[in-house]
């Protein structure tokens, strides 16, 4: 008996895993007293297997005539060469040296493989409406459980860095606001408002600056999409009131909300949370060899905390160009993400989530330790190809 596999189901499940799978994978390891890395192994295996299935299915469509594919493969090949060269020719702390093979494996298997798979999915056949619905309830459910657990244990369920903890809430806020603005009739308003509050509270509680900035950036993008001057006025007013609240907190709040403190220092004094010296070091390394860059990381394994500076430091102007060349189809089909009347409305939600992680990589995370940014990058690129049948060679 021949077993058939529903390709649309595979794509849908894979995209859902890309959007919220990692959040599920970092949940409950702490409450269950398990090793977080071991707890997330099933998720990583799932991503690898489904990536291979999709690439095998689309093998006839994969071609070096596709500029984004060339850029994707070309950049990471170049980066791995630079990585090996850096570890062999520059001094690193011992624990950083031990991570060389792990970094190469992560790039090839957890970054490059899924990114290629996402590039070649036929997004015109994807039911983004149901994926969004699942994302909303999964994120909301996890955060509700998180705060119930926090009330009991004075801790949270997620095994993750505090900045990424804030971006879990940011994702819920973005999805909820999008549905409130564009799909309000399909959900209870009070439920979407609850989800927005829950997500935003998580952003504030995370004590991080990046998810808070991402909330503003993505909210402004969605309000612009709405095309209603009244909504735009509300958005600008709320942003100004929130900034005013940050300054009032500095004067009268006794520093109780850490994320407000960091935002105040950034807004009032241009404070970069000790990133200034990292920026300077990255620029110095770039200036030594502007064309192909220098070492990929600093001696202690730290990175510049800015994607542009890291690209310039590690791969030079050549690497920067190769890296961003993959976004050419997005610029060519920009109306997909800026014209609310053109194409599937849920493409705009995907772009908003991409903007969230694009904001993140301006202040945190290195090139291969933030798969969400890379996954959403390939997704919006794939969508840009999908709108013109036959565009992918």
Short mmCIF file of C-alpha atoms in Angstrom, two decimals:
data_model
loop_
_atom_site.label_atom_id
_atom_site.label_comp_id
_atom_site.label_asym_id
_atom_site.label_seq_id
_atom_site.Cartn_x
_atom_site.Cartn_y
_atom_site.Cartn_z
CA UNK A 1 0.00 0.00 0.00
CA UNK A 2 1.40 3.38 -1.03
CA UNK A 3 1.60 5.98 1.73
CA UNK A 4 0.97 9.54 0.56
CA UNK A 5 1.99 12.67 2.42
CA UNK A 6 -0.05 15.85 2.31
CA UNK A 7 2.46 18.51 1.25
CA UNK A 8 0.26 21.37 2.44
CA UNK A 9 0.05 19.78 5.89
CA UNK A 10 3.85 19.44 6.05
CA UNK A 11 4.34 23.08 5.03
CA UNK A 12 1.72 24.28 7.49
CA UNK A 13 3.16 22.30 10.40
CA UNK A 14 6.68 23.40 9.49
CA UNK A 15 5.69 27.09 9.40
CA UNK A 16 3.85 26.79 12.70
CA UNK A 17 6.99 25.26 14.20
CA UNK A 18 9.09 28.11 12.82
CA UNK A 19 6.75 30.70 14.31
CA UNK A 20 6.21 29.28 17.81
CA UNK A 21 7.99 25.92 17.92
CA UNK A 22 11.09 27.27 19.64
CA UNK A 23 8.89 28.90 22.30
CA UNK A 24 7.32 25.53 23.03
CA UNK A 25 10.77 23.91 22.98
CA UNK A 26 12.08 26.21 25.72
CA UNK A 27 9.01 25.72 27.91
CA UNK A 28 8.65 23.45 30.93
CA UNK A 29 12.29 22.26 31.10
CA UNK A 30 12.75 24.30 34.28
CA UNK A 31 9.52 23.16 35.99
CA UNK A 32 10.31 19.55 35.05
CA UNK A 33 13.93 20.00 36.20
CA UNK A 34 15.29 18.82 32.85
CA UNK A 35 18.31 19.98 30.89
CA UNK A 36 16.95 22.70 28.53
CA UNK A 37 19.18 21.56 25.65
CA UNK A 38 17.95 17.96 25.99
CA UNK A 39 14.35 19.14 26.34
CA UNK A 40 14.52 20.98 22.99
CA UNK A 41 16.08 18.08 21.04
CA UNK A 42 12.72 16.81 19.63
CA UNK A 43 12.02 20.28 18.22
CA UNK A 44 15.43 20.47 16.56
CA UNK A 45 15.03 16.98 15.07
CA UNK A 46 11.59 17.95 13.80
CA UNK A 47 12.97 21.07 12.09
CA UNK A 48 15.78 19.08 10.46
CA UNK A 49 13.54 16.24 9.22
CA UNK A 50 10.85 18.55 7.80
CA UNK A 51 13.50 20.77 6.18
CA UNK A 52 14.97 17.74 4.42
CA UNK A 53 11.49 16.59 3.31
CA UNK A 54 10.64 19.98 1.82
CA UNK A 55 14.01 20.40 0.11
CA UNK A 56 13.75 16.88 -1.35
CA UNK A 57 10.24 17.63 -2.59
CA UNK A 58 11.35 20.92 -4.19
CA UNK A 59 14.73 19.65 -5.46
CA UNK A 60 13.75 20.25 -9.11
CA UNK A 61 12.91 23.88 -8.36
CA UNK A 62 16.19 24.64 -6.60
CA UNK A 63 18.44 26.47 -9.01
CA UNK A 64 21.46 28.76 -9.02
CA UNK A 65 19.39 31.12 -11.15
CA UNK A 66 17.57 32.08 -7.95
CA UNK A 67 19.41 35.15 -6.58
CA UNK A 68 18.21 34.56 -3.02
CA UNK A 69 19.40 30.95 -3.07
CA UNK A 70 22.80 32.05 -4.39
CA UNK A 71 23.03 34.71 -1.68
CA UNK A 72 22.00 32.32 1.09
CA UNK A 73 24.38 29.51 0.15
CA UNK A 74 27.17 31.90 -0.86
CA UNK A 75 27.12 33.90 2.35
CA UNK A 76 27.10 30.96 4.77
CA UNK A 77 29.80 29.17 2.78
CA UNK A 78 31.90 32.33 3.00
CA UNK A 79 31.10 32.69 6.71
CA UNK A 80 32.08 29.11 7.56
CA UNK A 81 35.39 29.62 5.73
CA UNK A 82 35.94 32.79 7.77
CA UNK A 83 34.94 30.93 10.95
CA UNK A 84 37.50 28.17 10.37
CA UNK A 85 40.15 30.72 9.41
CA UNK A 86 39.42 32.83 12.51
CA UNK A 87 39.69 29.90 14.91
CA UNK A 88 43.01 28.89 13.32
CA UNK A 89 44.58 32.35 13.14
CA UNK A 90 43.20 34.47 16.00
CA UNK A 91 43.39 33.93 19.78
CA UNK A 92 40.21 32.83 21.54
CA UNK A 93 39.39 31.74 25.07
CA UNK A 94 39.49 27.97 25.47
CA UNK A 95 35.73 27.57 25.93
CA UNK A 96 35.17 29.55 22.72
CA UNK A 97 37.58 27.30 20.79
CA UNK A 98 35.64 24.25 21.96
CA UNK A 99 32.47 25.67 20.34
CA UNK A 100 33.92 25.73 16.79
CA UNK A 101 32.37 22.46 15.58
CA UNK A 102 29.11 23.19 17.36
CA UNK A 103 28.90 26.55 15.59
CA UNK A 104 29.51 24.97 12.18
CA UNK A 105 26.88 22.29 12.87
CA UNK A 106 24.40 24.94 14.00
CA UNK A 107 24.94 27.01 10.86
CA UNK A 108 24.58 24.06 8.48
CA UNK A 109 21.72 22.21 10.17
CA UNK A 110 19.72 24.71 12.22
CA UNK A 111 20.23 27.79 10.05
CA UNK A 112 21.01 26.95 6.42
CA UNK A 113 18.85 23.83 6.00
CA UNK A 114 15.56 25.35 7.30
CA UNK A 115 16.28 28.65 5.54
CA UNK A 116 16.54 26.92 2.15
CA UNK A 117 13.37 24.91 2.86
CA UNK A 118 11.44 28.06 3.77
CA UNK A 119 12.64 29.75 0.61
CA UNK A 120 10.95 27.18 -1.64
CA UNK A 121 7.56 26.64 0.02
CA UNK A 122 4.59 27.60 -2.16
CA UNK A 123 3.03 30.17 0.16
CA UNK A 124 -0.01 30.73 -2.04
CA UNK A 125 -1.33 27.36 -0.82
CA UNK A 126 -0.67 27.95 2.88
CA UNK A 127 -3.59 28.50 5.26
CA UNK A 128 -2.07 31.37 7.22
CA UNK A 129 -5.37 32.08 8.92
CA UNK A 130 -5.35 28.81 10.85
CA UNK A 131 -1.59 29.08 11.53
CA UNK A 132 -2.17 32.52 13.05
CA UNK A 133 -5.02 31.16 15.14
CA UNK A 134 -2.81 28.37 16.50
CA UNK A 135 0.01 30.85 17.22
CA UNK A 136 -2.35 33.10 19.16
CA UNK A 137 -3.67 30.34 21.41
CA UNK A 138 -0.29 28.64 21.89
CA UNK A 139 1.43 31.87 22.92
CA UNK A 140 -1.45 32.98 25.11
CA UNK A 141 -1.72 29.53 26.74
CA UNK A 142 2.01 29.35 27.47
CA UNK A 143 2.09 32.80 29.03
CA UNK A 144 -0.98 32.09 31.17
CA UNK A 145 0.69 28.91 32.43
CA UNK A 146 3.91 30.88 32.88
CA UNK A 147 2.28 33.43 35.19
CA UNK A 148 0.34 30.83 37.16
CA UNK A 149 3.64 29.02 37.71
CA UNK A 150 5.31 32.33 38.52
CA UNK A 151 2.68 33.10 41.15
CA UNK A 152 3.34 29.74 42.80
CA UNK A 153 7.11 29.38 42.35
CA UNK A 154 8.21 33.01 41.83
CA UNK A 155 9.88 31.97 38.58
CA UNK A 156 8.97 31.50 34.92
CA UNK A 157 8.74 28.32 32.82
CA UNK A 158 10.98 29.42 29.94
CA UNK A 159 14.63 28.40 29.69
CA UNK A 160 15.87 31.36 27.71
CA UNK A 161 17.86 34.59 27.80
CA UNK A 162 15.97 37.52 29.34
CA UNK A 163 15.85 39.40 26.02
CA UNK A 164 14.29 36.44 24.20
CA UNK A 165 11.88 36.05 27.12
CA UNK A 166 10.63 39.55 26.32
CA UNK A 167 10.23 38.69 22.64
CA UNK A 168 7.82 35.86 23.51
CA UNK A 169 5.47 38.51 24.87
CA UNK A 170 6.25 40.78 21.93
CA UNK A 171 5.15 38.05 19.48
CA UNK A 172 1.82 37.64 21.29
CA UNK A 173 1.29 41.40 21.31
CA UNK A 174 2.01 41.69 17.57
CA UNK A 175 -0.30 38.81 16.60
CA UNK A 176 -3.09 40.15 18.86
CA UNK A 177 -2.82 43.72 17.58
CA UNK A 178 -2.80 42.52 13.97
CA UNK A 179 -5.99 40.51 14.52
CA UNK A 180 -7.61 43.41 16.37
CA UNK A 181 -6.87 45.79 13.51
CA UNK A 182 -7.62 43.53 10.54
CA UNK A 183 -9.59 40.45 11.67
CA UNK A 184 -11.59 41.81 14.58
CA UNK A 185 -14.88 40.16 13.56
CA UNK A 186 -13.43 36.67 13.93
CA UNK A 187 -12.39 37.04 17.58
CA UNK A 188 -13.81 38.42 20.79
CA UNK A 189 -12.40 41.91 21.29
CA UNK A 190 -11.90 41.40 25.02
CA UNK A 191 -9.85 38.26 24.33
CA UNK A 192 -7.53 40.06 21.91
CA UNK A 193 -7.14 42.94 24.38
CA UNK A 194 -6.31 40.42 27.11
CA UNK A 195 -3.66 38.84 24.86
CA UNK A 196 -2.20 42.25 24.08
CA UNK A 197 -2.00 43.12 27.76
CA UNK A 198 -0.49 39.72 28.61
CA UNK A 199 2.14 40.07 25.87
CA UNK A 200 3.00 43.66 26.75
CA UNK A 201 3.25 42.84 30.46
CA UNK A 202 5.72 40.10 29.56
CA UNK A 203 7.75 42.61 27.53
CA UNK A 204 7.92 44.98 30.52
CA UNK A 205 8.72 42.18 32.95
CA UNK A 206 11.61 40.94 30.80
CA UNK A 207 13.67 44.02 31.76
CA UNK A 208 14.92 44.22 28.16
CA UNK A 209 14.93 47.20 25.83
CA UNK A 210 14.80 45.37 22.48
CA UNK A 211 11.28 43.83 22.74
CA UNK A 212 9.90 47.17 23.91
CA UNK A 213 11.35 48.95 20.86
CA UNK A 214 10.04 46.11 18.65
CA UNK A 215 6.52 46.63 20.02
CA UNK A 216 6.65 50.28 18.94
CA UNK A 217 8.18 49.55 15.52
CA UNK A 218 5.73 46.76 14.63
CA UNK A 219 2.71 48.61 16.03
CA UNK A 220 3.56 51.68 13.94
CA UNK A 221 3.97 49.49 10.84
CA UNK A 222 0.53 47.89 11.35
CA UNK A 223 -1.16 51.22 12.02
CA UNK A 224 0.35 52.60 8.81
CA UNK A 225 -1.03 49.54 7.02
CA UNK A 226 -4.46 50.29 8.42
CA UNK A 227 -4.34 53.59 6.56
CA UNK A 228 -6.62 55.36 9.03
CA UNK A 229 -5.45 58.81 10.16
CA UNK A 230 -7.40 58.45 13.40
CA UNK A 231 -5.54 55.24 14.28
CA UNK A 232 -2.23 56.90 13.36
CA UNK A 233 -3.03 59.81 15.69
CA UNK A 234 -3.90 57.36 18.48
CA UNK A 235 -0.64 55.47 17.92
CA UNK A 236 1.53 58.61 17.99
CA UNK A 237 -0.30 59.86 21.10
CA UNK A 238 0.15 56.55 22.92
CA UNK A 239 3.86 56.43 22.03
CA UNK A 240 4.37 59.99 23.32
CA UNK A 241 2.41 59.23 26.49
CA UNK A 242 4.47 56.09 27.04
CA UNK A 243 7.71 58.01 26.58
CA UNK A 244 6.38 60.57 29.07
CA UNK A 245 5.63 57.72 31.48
CA UNK A 246 9.22 56.51 31.14
CA UNK A 247 10.54 59.97 32.08
CA UNK A 248 8.07 60.26 34.98
CA UNK A 249 9.18 56.84 36.21
CA UNK A 250 12.78 58.06 36.22
CA UNK A 251 11.80 61.02 38.38
CA UNK A 252 9.33 59.40 40.76
CA UNK A 253 9.42 55.62 40.28
CA UNK A 254 12.54 54.83 42.33
CA UNK A 255 13.90 52.70 39.46
CA UNK A 256 11.45 49.85 40.06
CA UNK A 257 10.91 48.92 36.39
CA UNK A 258 14.25 47.94 34.86
CA UNK A 259 13.10 48.11 31.23
CA UNK A 260 11.92 51.70 31.84
CA UNK A 261 15.30 52.57 33.35
CA UNK A 262 17.14 51.22 30.29
CA UNK A 263 14.78 52.98 27.89
CA UNK A 264 15.26 56.28 29.75
CA UNK A 265 19.06 56.03 29.58
CA UNK A 266 18.83 55.25 25.87
CA UNK A 267 16.37 58.07 25.08
CA UNK A 268 17.88 60.73 27.35
CA UNK A 269 21.58 59.94 27.19
CA UNK A 270 22.07 57.65 24.16
CA UNK A 271 23.20 54.87 26.48
CA UNK A 272 23.81 51.58 24.61
CA UNK A 273 23.98 49.31 27.67
CA UNK A 274 27.79 48.93 27.50
CA UNK A 275 27.69 48.16 23.78
CA UNK A 276 29.70 51.25 22.80
CA UNK A 277 33.13 49.60 23.29
CA UNK A 278 31.93 46.57 21.29
CA UNK A 279 30.88 48.84 18.43
CA UNK A 280 34.28 50.56 18.47
CA UNK A 281 36.18 47.25 18.48
CA UNK A 282 34.09 45.95 15.56
CA UNK A 283 34.79 49.10 13.52
CA UNK A 284 38.51 48.83 14.28
CA UNK A 285 38.59 45.20 13.04
CA UNK A 286 36.64 46.17 9.92
CA UNK A 287 39.01 49.06 9.16
CA UNK A 288 41.99 46.67 9.04
CA UNK A 289 40.43 44.71 6.15
CA UNK A 290 37.30 46.47 4.83
CA UNK A 291 36.76 44.15 1.86
CA UNK A 292 36.49 40.71 3.55
CA UNK A 293 36.62 41.65 7.24
CA UNK A 294 38.61 40.12 10.08
CA UNK A 295 37.80 37.71 12.90
CA UNK A 296 34.21 36.49 13.28
CA UNK A 297 33.97 37.02 17.06
CA UNK A 298 35.98 38.75 19.76
CA UNK A 299 38.49 36.80 21.84
CA UNK A 300 35.93 35.97 24.54
CA UNK A 301 33.31 34.90 21.99
CA UNK A 302 31.31 38.12 22.30
CA UNK A 303 29.89 39.74 19.17
CA UNK A 304 29.20 43.43 18.33
CA UNK A 305 25.45 43.20 19.16
CA UNK A 306 24.53 44.78 15.83
CA UNK A 307 23.99 42.80 12.62
CA UNK A 308 25.51 45.43 10.32
CA UNK A 309 28.63 45.89 12.43
CA UNK A 310 29.03 42.14 12.83
CA UNK A 311 28.73 41.57 9.09
CA UNK A 312 31.29 44.26 8.39
CA UNK A 313 33.65 43.04 11.13
CA UNK A 314 33.45 39.35 10.20
CA UNK A 315 32.92 39.42 6.42
CA UNK A 316 33.58 42.98 5.30
CA UNK A 317 31.76 44.87 2.57
CA UNK A 318 31.73 41.73 0.42
CA UNK A 319 29.88 39.71 3.04
CA UNK A 320 27.44 42.54 3.75
CA UNK A 321 26.48 42.73 0.07
CA UNK A 322 26.17 38.95 -0.33
CA UNK A 323 24.08 38.67 2.84
CA UNK A 324 21.49 41.31 1.93
CA UNK A 325 21.35 40.38 -1.77
CA UNK A 326 18.82 37.68 -0.82
CA UNK A 327 16.29 40.40 0.07
CA UNK A 328 16.19 41.74 -3.50
CA UNK A 329 12.82 40.01 -4.27
CA UNK A 330 11.33 41.62 -1.14
CA UNK A 331 12.24 45.09 -2.39
CA UNK A 332 10.99 44.23 -5.88
CA UNK A 333 7.62 43.16 -4.44
CA UNK A 334 7.47 45.62 -1.55
CA UNK A 335 3.80 46.35 -2.21
CA UNK A 336 3.02 42.84 -0.94
CA UNK A 337 3.88 44.02 2.56
CA UNK A 338 2.85 47.68 2.34
CA UNK A 339 -0.39 47.57 0.34
CA UNK A 340 -3.19 46.18 2.49
CA UNK A 341 -5.38 45.49 -0.54
CA UNK A 342 -2.79 43.42 -2.38
CA UNK A 343 -2.42 39.65 -1.80
CA UNK A 344 -3.01 37.68 1.39
CA UNK A 345 -3.45 39.94 4.41
CA UNK A 346 -1.55 37.49 6.63
CA UNK A 347 1.63 38.15 4.64
CA UNK A 348 1.69 41.46 6.49
CA UNK A 349 1.66 39.67 9.85
CA UNK A 350 4.67 37.61 8.78
CA UNK A 351 6.43 40.82 7.78
CA UNK A 352 5.58 42.38 11.16
CA UNK A 353 7.12 39.38 12.93
CA UNK A 354 10.17 39.72 10.69
CA UNK A 355 10.40 43.40 11.71
CA UNK A 356 10.34 42.33 15.35
CA UNK A 357 13.45 40.20 14.95
CA UNK A 358 15.10 42.71 12.61
CA UNK A 359 14.78 45.19 15.49
CA UNK A 360 16.29 42.61 17.83
CA UNK A 361 19.42 42.05 15.72
CA UNK A 362 20.22 45.76 15.83
CA UNK A 363 21.01 45.50 19.55
CA UNK A 364 21.50 41.81 20.43
CA UNK A 365 22.37 38.30 19.23
CA UNK A 366 24.94 37.24 16.67
CA UNK A 367 24.43 36.08 13.10
CA UNK A 368 23.68 32.42 13.81
CA UNK A 369 22.21 32.49 17.33
CA UNK A 370 18.87 33.99 16.38
CA UNK A 371 17.18 31.49 14.02
CA UNK A 372 13.83 33.32 14.19
CA UNK A 373 15.28 36.27 12.27
CA UNK A 374 16.76 33.99 9.63
CA UNK A 375 13.59 31.90 9.34
CA UNK A 376 11.30 34.91 8.95
CA UNK A 377 13.78 36.39 6.46
CA UNK A 378 13.47 33.31 4.24
CA UNK A 379 9.70 33.29 4.69
CA UNK A 380 9.16 36.84 3.43
CA UNK A 381 11.60 36.16 0.58
CA UNK A 382 9.67 33.00 -0.32
CA UNK A 383 6.41 34.94 -0.23
CA UNK A 384 7.95 37.51 -2.58
CA UNK A 385 8.68 34.75 -5.09
CA UNK A 386 5.31 33.05 -4.63
CA UNK A 387 3.23 35.99 -5.82
CA UNK A 388 4.61 35.56 -9.33
CA UNK A 389 4.13 31.92 -10.36
CA UNK A 390 7.16 30.54 -12.12
CA UNK A 391 9.48 33.13 -10.59
CA UNK A 392 11.47 30.47 -8.75
CA UNK A 393 13.53 28.79 -11.40
#
